Tab-separated table of C-alpha atoms in Angstrom:
chain	number	residue	atom	x	y	z
A	10	UNK	CA	-39.028	13.412	97.677
A	11	UNK	CA	-37.535	11.425	94.779
A	12	UNK	CA	-40.808	11.224	92.905
A	13	UNK	CA	-41.127	14.985	93.405
A	14	UNK	CA	-37.688	15.356	91.787
A	15	UNK	CA	-38.735	13.136	88.884
A	16	UNK	CA	-41.695	15.417	88.215
A	17	UNK	CA	-39.783	18.684	88.107
A	18	UNK	CA	-39.820	20.217	84.646
A	19	UNK	CA	-36.059	19.664	84.303
A	20	UNK	CA	-36.347	15.931	85.044
A	21	UNK	CA	-39.296	15.598	82.682
A	22	UNK	CA	-37.280	17.319	79.973
A	23	UNK	CA	-34.444	14.787	80.482
A	24	UNK	CA	-36.756	11.779	80.266
A	25	UNK	CA	-39.040	13.043	77.509
A	26	UNK	CA	-36.705	14.925	75.169
A	27	UNK	CA	-35.364	12.846	72.311
A	28	UNK	CA	-31.902	14.404	72.635
A	29	UNK	CA	-31.383	15.164	76.340
A	30	UNK	CA	-30.635	11.671	77.660
A	31	UNK	CA	-28.107	10.596	74.989
A	32	UNK	CA	-26.488	14.065	75.040
A	33	UNK	CA	-26.043	13.865	78.828
A	34	UNK	CA	-24.642	10.316	78.557
A	35	UNK	CA	-22.128	11.601	75.991
A	36	UNK	CA	-21.023	14.392	78.327
A	37	UNK	CA	-20.797	11.833	81.138
A	38	UNK	CA	-18.331	9.653	79.199
A	39	UNK	CA	-16.128	12.680	78.358
A	40	UNK	CA	-16.059	13.668	82.038
A	41	UNK	CA	-15.312	10.074	83.037
A	42	UNK	CA	-12.349	9.932	80.668
A	43	UNK	CA	-10.982	13.218	82.075
A	44	UNK	CA	-11.368	12.332	85.774
A	45	UNK	CA	-10.513	8.632	85.709
A	46	UNK	CA	-7.929	9.035	82.938
A	47	UNK	CA	-5.955	11.829	84.575
A	48	UNK	CA	-6.255	10.273	88.067
A	49	UNK	CA	-4.993	6.958	86.677
A	50	UNK	CA	-1.922	8.610	85.129
A	51	UNK	CA	-1.144	10.352	88.435
A	52	UNK	CA	-1.661	7.064	90.338
A	53	UNK	CA	0.489	5.000	87.967
A	54	UNK	CA	3.187	7.671	88.274
A	55	UNK	CA	3.011	7.484	92.088
A	56	UNK	CA	3.286	3.678	91.835
A	57	UNK	CA	6.614	4.074	90.043
A	58	UNK	CA	5.820	4.228	86.310
A	59	UNK	CA	6.874	7.047	83.915
A	60	UNK	CA	10.194	7.863	85.634
A	61	UNK	CA	11.327	11.404	84.853
A	62	UNK	CA	7.814	12.658	84.100
A	63	UNK	CA	6.750	15.307	86.639
A	64	UNK	CA	2.978	15.257	87.043
A	65	UNK	CA	3.039	16.614	90.611
A	66	UNK	CA	2.243	20.308	90.834
A	67	UNK	CA	0.816	20.480	87.298
A	68	UNK	CA	-2.085	22.682	88.334
A	69	UNK	CA	-3.482	22.693	84.771
A	70	UNK	CA	-4.002	18.912	85.012
A	71	UNK	CA	-5.710	19.183	88.405
A	72	UNK	CA	-8.018	21.884	87.022
A	73	UNK	CA	-8.799	19.706	84.013
A	74	UNK	CA	-9.620	16.688	86.192
A	75	UNK	CA	-11.847	18.898	88.368
A	76	UNK	CA	-13.558	20.214	85.226
A	77	UNK	CA	-14.292	16.602	84.264
A	78	UNK	CA	-15.666	15.942	87.737
A	79	UNK	CA	-17.941	19.007	87.577
A	80	UNK	CA	-19.119	17.952	84.113
A	81	UNK	CA	-20.097	14.567	85.520
A	82	UNK	CA	-21.657	15.983	88.666
A	83	UNK	CA	-23.815	18.212	86.441
A	84	UNK	CA	-24.690	15.558	83.826
A	85	UNK	CA	-25.043	12.914	86.554
A	86	UNK	CA	-27.512	14.994	88.587
A	87	UNK	CA	-29.661	15.577	85.503
A	88	UNK	CA	-29.540	11.877	84.539
A	89	UNK	CA	-30.365	10.967	88.153
A	90	UNK	CA	-33.315	13.349	88.284
A	91	UNK	CA	-35.097	11.490	85.485
A	92	UNK	CA	-35.065	8.131	87.335
A	93	UNK	CA	-34.444	9.211	90.931
A	94	UNK	CA	-36.875	6.922	92.752
A	95	UNK	CA	-35.575	3.867	90.878
A	96	UNK	CA	-31.877	4.733	91.263
A	97	UNK	CA	-32.038	5.255	95.048
A	98	UNK	CA	-33.087	1.588	95.297
A	99	UNK	CA	-30.383	0.348	92.883
A	100	UNK	CA	-27.478	-1.281	94.733
A	101	UNK	CA	-24.927	-0.712	91.899
A	102	UNK	CA	-25.890	2.988	91.790
A	103	UNK	CA	-25.505	3.412	95.568
A	104	UNK	CA	-22.152	1.581	95.453
A	105	UNK	CA	-21.004	3.758	92.522
A	106	UNK	CA	-21.754	6.980	94.427
A	107	UNK	CA	-19.968	5.632	97.532
A	108	UNK	CA	-16.901	4.672	95.473
A	109	UNK	CA	-16.789	8.115	93.822
A	110	UNK	CA	-17.142	9.966	97.137
A	111	UNK	CA	-14.351	7.867	98.677
A	112	UNK	CA	-12.170	8.264	95.567
A	113	UNK	CA	-12.539	12.061	95.779
A	114	UNK	CA	-11.477	12.020	99.449
A	115	UNK	CA	-8.453	9.909	98.476
A	116	UNK	CA	-7.619	12.366	95.639
A	117	UNK	CA	-7.631	15.244	98.132
A	118	UNK	CA	-5.385	13.233	100.502
A	119	UNK	CA	-2.976	12.564	97.612
A	120	UNK	CA	-2.741	16.288	96.806
A	121	UNK	CA	-2.286	17.175	100.505
A	122	UNK	CA	0.440	14.546	100.846
A	123	UNK	CA	2.241	15.787	97.695
A	124	UNK	CA	2.236	19.357	99.044
A	125	UNK	CA	3.298	18.315	102.569
A	126	UNK	CA	6.002	15.638	102.274
A	127	UNK	CA	6.465	15.687	106.072
A	128	UNK	CA	3.191	13.713	106.468
A	129	UNK	CA	5.105	10.465	106.149
A	130	UNK	CA	2.430	8.317	107.793
A	131	UNK	CA	0.286	8.788	104.667
A	132	UNK	CA	1.813	6.392	102.138
A	133	UNK	CA	1.479	7.810	98.623
A	134	UNK	CA	1.734	4.345	97.067
A	135	UNK	CA	-1.122	3.030	99.235
A	136	UNK	CA	-3.247	6.073	98.401
A	137	UNK	CA	-2.515	5.687	94.680
A	138	UNK	CA	-3.456	2.003	94.725
A	139	UNK	CA	-6.653	2.783	96.665
A	140	UNK	CA	-7.500	5.504	94.132
A	141	UNK	CA	-7.035	3.146	91.152
A	142	UNK	CA	-9.202	0.480	92.794
A	143	UNK	CA	-11.919	2.969	93.770
A	144	UNK	CA	-12.222	4.514	90.289
A	145	UNK	CA	-12.236	1.044	88.694
A	146	UNK	CA	-14.947	-0.038	91.145
A	147	UNK	CA	-16.974	3.083	90.304
A	148	UNK	CA	-16.819	2.171	86.590
A	149	UNK	CA	-17.813	-1.457	87.309
A	150	UNK	CA	-20.723	-0.447	89.548
A	151	UNK	CA	-21.836	2.283	87.156
A	152	UNK	CA	-21.963	-0.059	84.179
A	153	UNK	CA	-23.852	-2.678	86.211
A	154	UNK	CA	-26.719	-0.251	86.954
A	155	UNK	CA	-28.190	-1.258	83.590
A	156	UNK	CA	-27.784	-5.014	84.193
A	157	UNK	CA	-28.667	-5.768	87.839
B	11	UNK	CA	-18.136	-3.339	52.665
B	12	UNK	CA	-18.806	-3.259	56.397
B	13	UNK	CA	-22.244	-4.715	55.823
B	14	UNK	CA	-21.038	-7.610	53.671
B	15	UNK	CA	-18.434	-8.397	56.347
B	16	UNK	CA	-21.233	-8.325	58.935
B	17	UNK	CA	-23.315	-10.757	56.845
B	18	UNK	CA	-20.275	-13.033	56.516
B	19	UNK	CA	-19.713	-13.285	60.274
B	20	UNK	CA	-23.254	-13.086	61.654
B	21	UNK	CA	-23.588	-16.888	61.930
B	22	UNK	CA	-20.060	-17.415	63.282
B	23	UNK	CA	-19.520	-19.409	66.454
B	24	UNK	CA	-17.886	-16.332	68.048
B	25	UNK	CA	-21.082	-14.326	67.494
B	26	UNK	CA	-23.181	-17.128	68.958
B	27	UNK	CA	-20.861	-17.492	71.958
B	28	UNK	CA	-20.991	-13.744	72.740
B	29	UNK	CA	-24.788	-13.677	72.425
B	30	UNK	CA	-25.184	-16.746	74.649
B	31	UNK	CA	-23.305	-15.232	77.596
B	32	UNK	CA	-25.418	-12.572	79.348
B	33	UNK	CA	-22.599	-11.359	81.600
B	34	UNK	CA	-19.977	-11.164	78.876
B	35	UNK	CA	-21.413	-7.942	77.414
B	36	UNK	CA	-21.257	-5.835	80.620
B	37	UNK	CA	-17.772	-7.255	81.340
B	38	UNK	CA	-16.627	-6.136	77.864
B	39	UNK	CA	-18.219	-2.719	78.429
B	40	UNK	CA	-16.415	-2.312	81.762
B	41	UNK	CA	-13.087	-3.222	80.115
B	42	UNK	CA	-13.874	-0.799	77.242
B	43	UNK	CA	-14.483	2.047	79.729
B	44	UNK	CA	-11.242	1.283	81.603
B	45	UNK	CA	-9.356	1.107	78.306
B	46	UNK	CA	-10.695	4.471	77.179
B	47	UNK	CA	-9.672	6.007	80.518
B	48	UNK	CA	-6.061	4.879	80.000
B	49	UNK	CA	-6.099	5.996	76.355
B	50	UNK	CA	-7.646	9.435	76.910
B	51	UNK	CA	-5.897	10.091	80.240
B	52	UNK	CA	-2.485	9.522	78.673
B	53	UNK	CA	-3.295	11.393	75.467
B	54	UNK	CA	-4.587	14.466	77.332
B	55	UNK	CA	-1.153	14.850	78.940
B	56	UNK	CA	0.734	14.051	75.699
B	57	UNK	CA	-1.343	16.462	73.589
B	58	UNK	CA	-1.567	19.326	76.083
B	59	UNK	CA	2.235	19.203	76.477
B	60	UNK	CA	2.562	19.154	72.698
B	61	UNK	CA	0.428	22.302	72.485
B	62	UNK	CA	2.642	24.005	75.106
B	63	UNK	CA	-0.072	24.095	77.775
B	64	UNK	CA	1.756	22.083	80.445
B	65	UNK	CA	5.101	22.574	82.127
B	66	UNK	CA	6.430	19.452	80.416
B	67	UNK	CA	8.908	19.035	77.597
B	68	UNK	CA	7.207	16.778	74.977
B	69	UNK	CA	9.891	14.045	74.690
B	70	UNK	CA	9.352	13.094	78.363
B	71	UNK	CA	5.641	12.447	77.738
B	72	UNK	CA	6.688	9.584	75.428
B	73	UNK	CA	6.814	7.550	78.634
B	74	UNK	CA	2.999	7.626	78.672
B	75	UNK	CA	2.661	6.086	75.206
B	76	UNK	CA	2.881	2.415	76.329
B	77	UNK	CA	-0.089	2.990	78.659
B	78	UNK	CA	-1.978	4.782	75.858
B	79	UNK	CA	-1.282	1.819	73.547
B	80	UNK	CA	-2.385	-0.696	76.211
B	81	UNK	CA	-5.662	1.254	76.558
B	82	UNK	CA	-6.048	1.243	72.772
B	83	UNK	CA	-5.297	-2.508	72.624
B	84	UNK	CA	-7.912	-3.310	75.294
B	85	UNK	CA	-10.472	-1.301	73.350
B	86	UNK	CA	-9.527	-2.788	69.995
B	87	UNK	CA	-10.059	-6.328	71.329
B	88	UNK	CA	-13.256	-5.526	73.260
B	89	UNK	CA	-14.479	-3.436	70.317
B	90	UNK	CA	-13.991	-6.304	67.844
B	91	UNK	CA	-15.917	-8.569	70.236
B	92	UNK	CA	-18.771	-6.005	70.398
B	93	UNK	CA	-18.880	-5.981	66.600
B	94	UNK	CA	-18.930	-9.785	66.421
B	95	UNK	CA	-21.616	-9.859	69.116
B	96	UNK	CA	-24.062	-7.755	67.087
B	97	UNK	CA	-22.627	-7.305	63.557
B	98	UNK	CA	-25.867	-6.397	61.778
B	99	UNK	CA	-26.512	-3.520	64.180
B	100	UNK	CA	-22.994	-2.013	64.263
B	101	UNK	CA	-22.255	-2.261	60.543
B	102	UNK	CA	-25.154	-0.003	59.534
B	103	UNK	CA	-25.060	2.307	62.572
B	104	UNK	CA	-24.115	5.880	61.643
B	105	UNK	CA	-22.630	6.553	65.106
B	106	UNK	CA	-20.356	3.518	64.750
B	107	UNK	CA	-19.332	4.486	61.204
B	108	UNK	CA	-18.408	8.052	62.212
B	109	UNK	CA	-16.558	6.706	65.267
B	110	UNK	CA	-14.471	4.373	63.047
B	111	UNK	CA	-13.633	7.244	60.635
B	112	UNK	CA	-12.509	9.409	63.570
B	113	UNK	CA	-10.306	6.577	64.911
B	114	UNK	CA	-8.798	6.352	61.399
B	115	UNK	CA	-8.156	10.114	61.424
B	116	UNK	CA	-6.586	9.876	64.894
B	117	UNK	CA	-4.386	7.039	63.634
B	118	UNK	CA	-3.106	9.038	60.642
B	119	UNK	CA	-2.549	11.981	62.988
B	120	UNK	CA	-0.516	9.723	65.311
B	121	UNK	CA	1.708	8.780	62.352
B	122	UNK	CA	2.356	12.477	61.695
B	123	UNK	CA	3.186	12.895	65.398
B	124	UNK	CA	5.659	10.045	65.157
B	125	UNK	CA	7.302	10.873	61.842
B	126	UNK	CA	7.110	14.662	61.583
B	127	UNK	CA	7.345	15.801	65.203
B	128	UNK	CA	9.428	13.042	66.755
B	129	UNK	CA	12.719	14.187	65.169
B	130	UNK	CA	12.079	17.849	66.146
B	131	UNK	CA	11.227	17.279	69.795
B	132	UNK	CA	14.671	17.083	71.294
B	133	UNK	CA	15.328	20.789	70.841
B	134	UNK	CA	12.168	22.810	70.759
B	135	UNK	CA	11.054	25.274	73.404
B	136	UNK	CA	8.034	23.763	75.160
B	137	UNK	CA	6.582	27.243	75.819
B	138	UNK	CA	6.296	28.025	72.106
B	139	UNK	CA	5.907	24.773	70.151
B	140	UNK	CA	5.885	24.829	66.333
B	141	UNK	CA	2.454	25.394	64.708
B	142	UNK	CA	2.468	21.816	63.387
B	143	UNK	CA	2.660	20.541	66.988
B	144	UNK	CA	-0.394	22.596	67.975
B	145	UNK	CA	-2.276	21.356	64.916
B	146	UNK	CA	-1.456	17.711	65.649
B	147	UNK	CA	-2.398	18.091	69.338
B	148	UNK	CA	-5.712	19.787	68.492
B	149	UNK	CA	-6.553	17.185	65.828
B	150	UNK	CA	-5.809	14.365	68.256
B	151	UNK	CA	-7.937	15.718	71.118
B	152	UNK	CA	-10.813	16.711	68.805
B	153	UNK	CA	-10.843	13.312	67.086
B	154	UNK	CA	-10.795	11.370	70.365
B	155	UNK	CA	-13.512	13.526	71.948
B	156	UNK	CA	-15.579	12.779	68.834
B	157	UNK	CA	-14.842	9.066	69.270
B	158	UNK	CA	-16.207	9.232	72.831
B	159	UNK	CA	-19.317	11.190	71.840
B	160	UNK	CA	-20.248	9.103	68.788
B	161	UNK	CA	-19.395	5.866	70.594
B	162	UNK	CA	-21.821	6.707	73.381
B	163	UNK	CA	-24.488	7.660	70.832
B	164	UNK	CA	-24.395	4.272	69.044
B	165	UNK	CA	-27.420	2.867	70.958
B	166	UNK	CA	-29.424	6.027	70.270
B	167	UNK	CA	-28.860	6.660	66.574
B	168	UNK	CA	-30.011	4.603	63.615
B	169	UNK	CA	-28.749	3.842	60.196
B	170	UNK	CA	-28.405	7.504	59.171
């Protein structure tokens, strides 16, 4: 299945075009900065920094972070398609995807908890710390794909 | 200028130390990515508020600036180490040169933010900021997006 994906015309374009791979990597870093950057600011705020700054309920920021995520889902799928059969055997890649999936679940829980303060059993500080660690781990694992 | 500096440092013990440690490079890259997340994450909120696109009054976003500066500091230190680790490649690389010019532009823009807008911020209406605020916010975000793009292109472009 993964070698089939690698041989689709889209995947071949990514691996053979002079511009496609670096252009997709550039999009991927912009998306990373938007998702991880904005999540980190929200998490640091929830951990007690930036007193007086209201980031909760800023729907424009949530939309922007989601735009970054979609950008990276799109660029990531195209990058993946060009080396699919190698990447599915790469431990750092598999860890990176697991960290991102878990981080997204935690982000949803944070938004749910902000909108429903009565859910006291969900500690916002714990969720924020988990989110920071998960996004950092995703960056570490992602960078290590090229080295392990 | 950049090239003669590169020639001057290429045999330095720092360069040799960086090149001798295989794991140092990915560790620096990881720190550089985390630094850029702090820098860009904070600046997105600062600049979008400045442009009147968030429900935030600009003076309050000043609280983000220490985190932005910490991100910048991490990337300045890791960036200098990258340069020392491979000076002959970076100094002549067109992606690196454009990236440095854009960081310079962003720096000058930050001075305008500090000196020209700072005194005005206490009493402007965040829904309709002055045109200068929109210009400074747009310049900042455009310059930093360019820094990200050209930085990522460094391994793929040549000497121009």
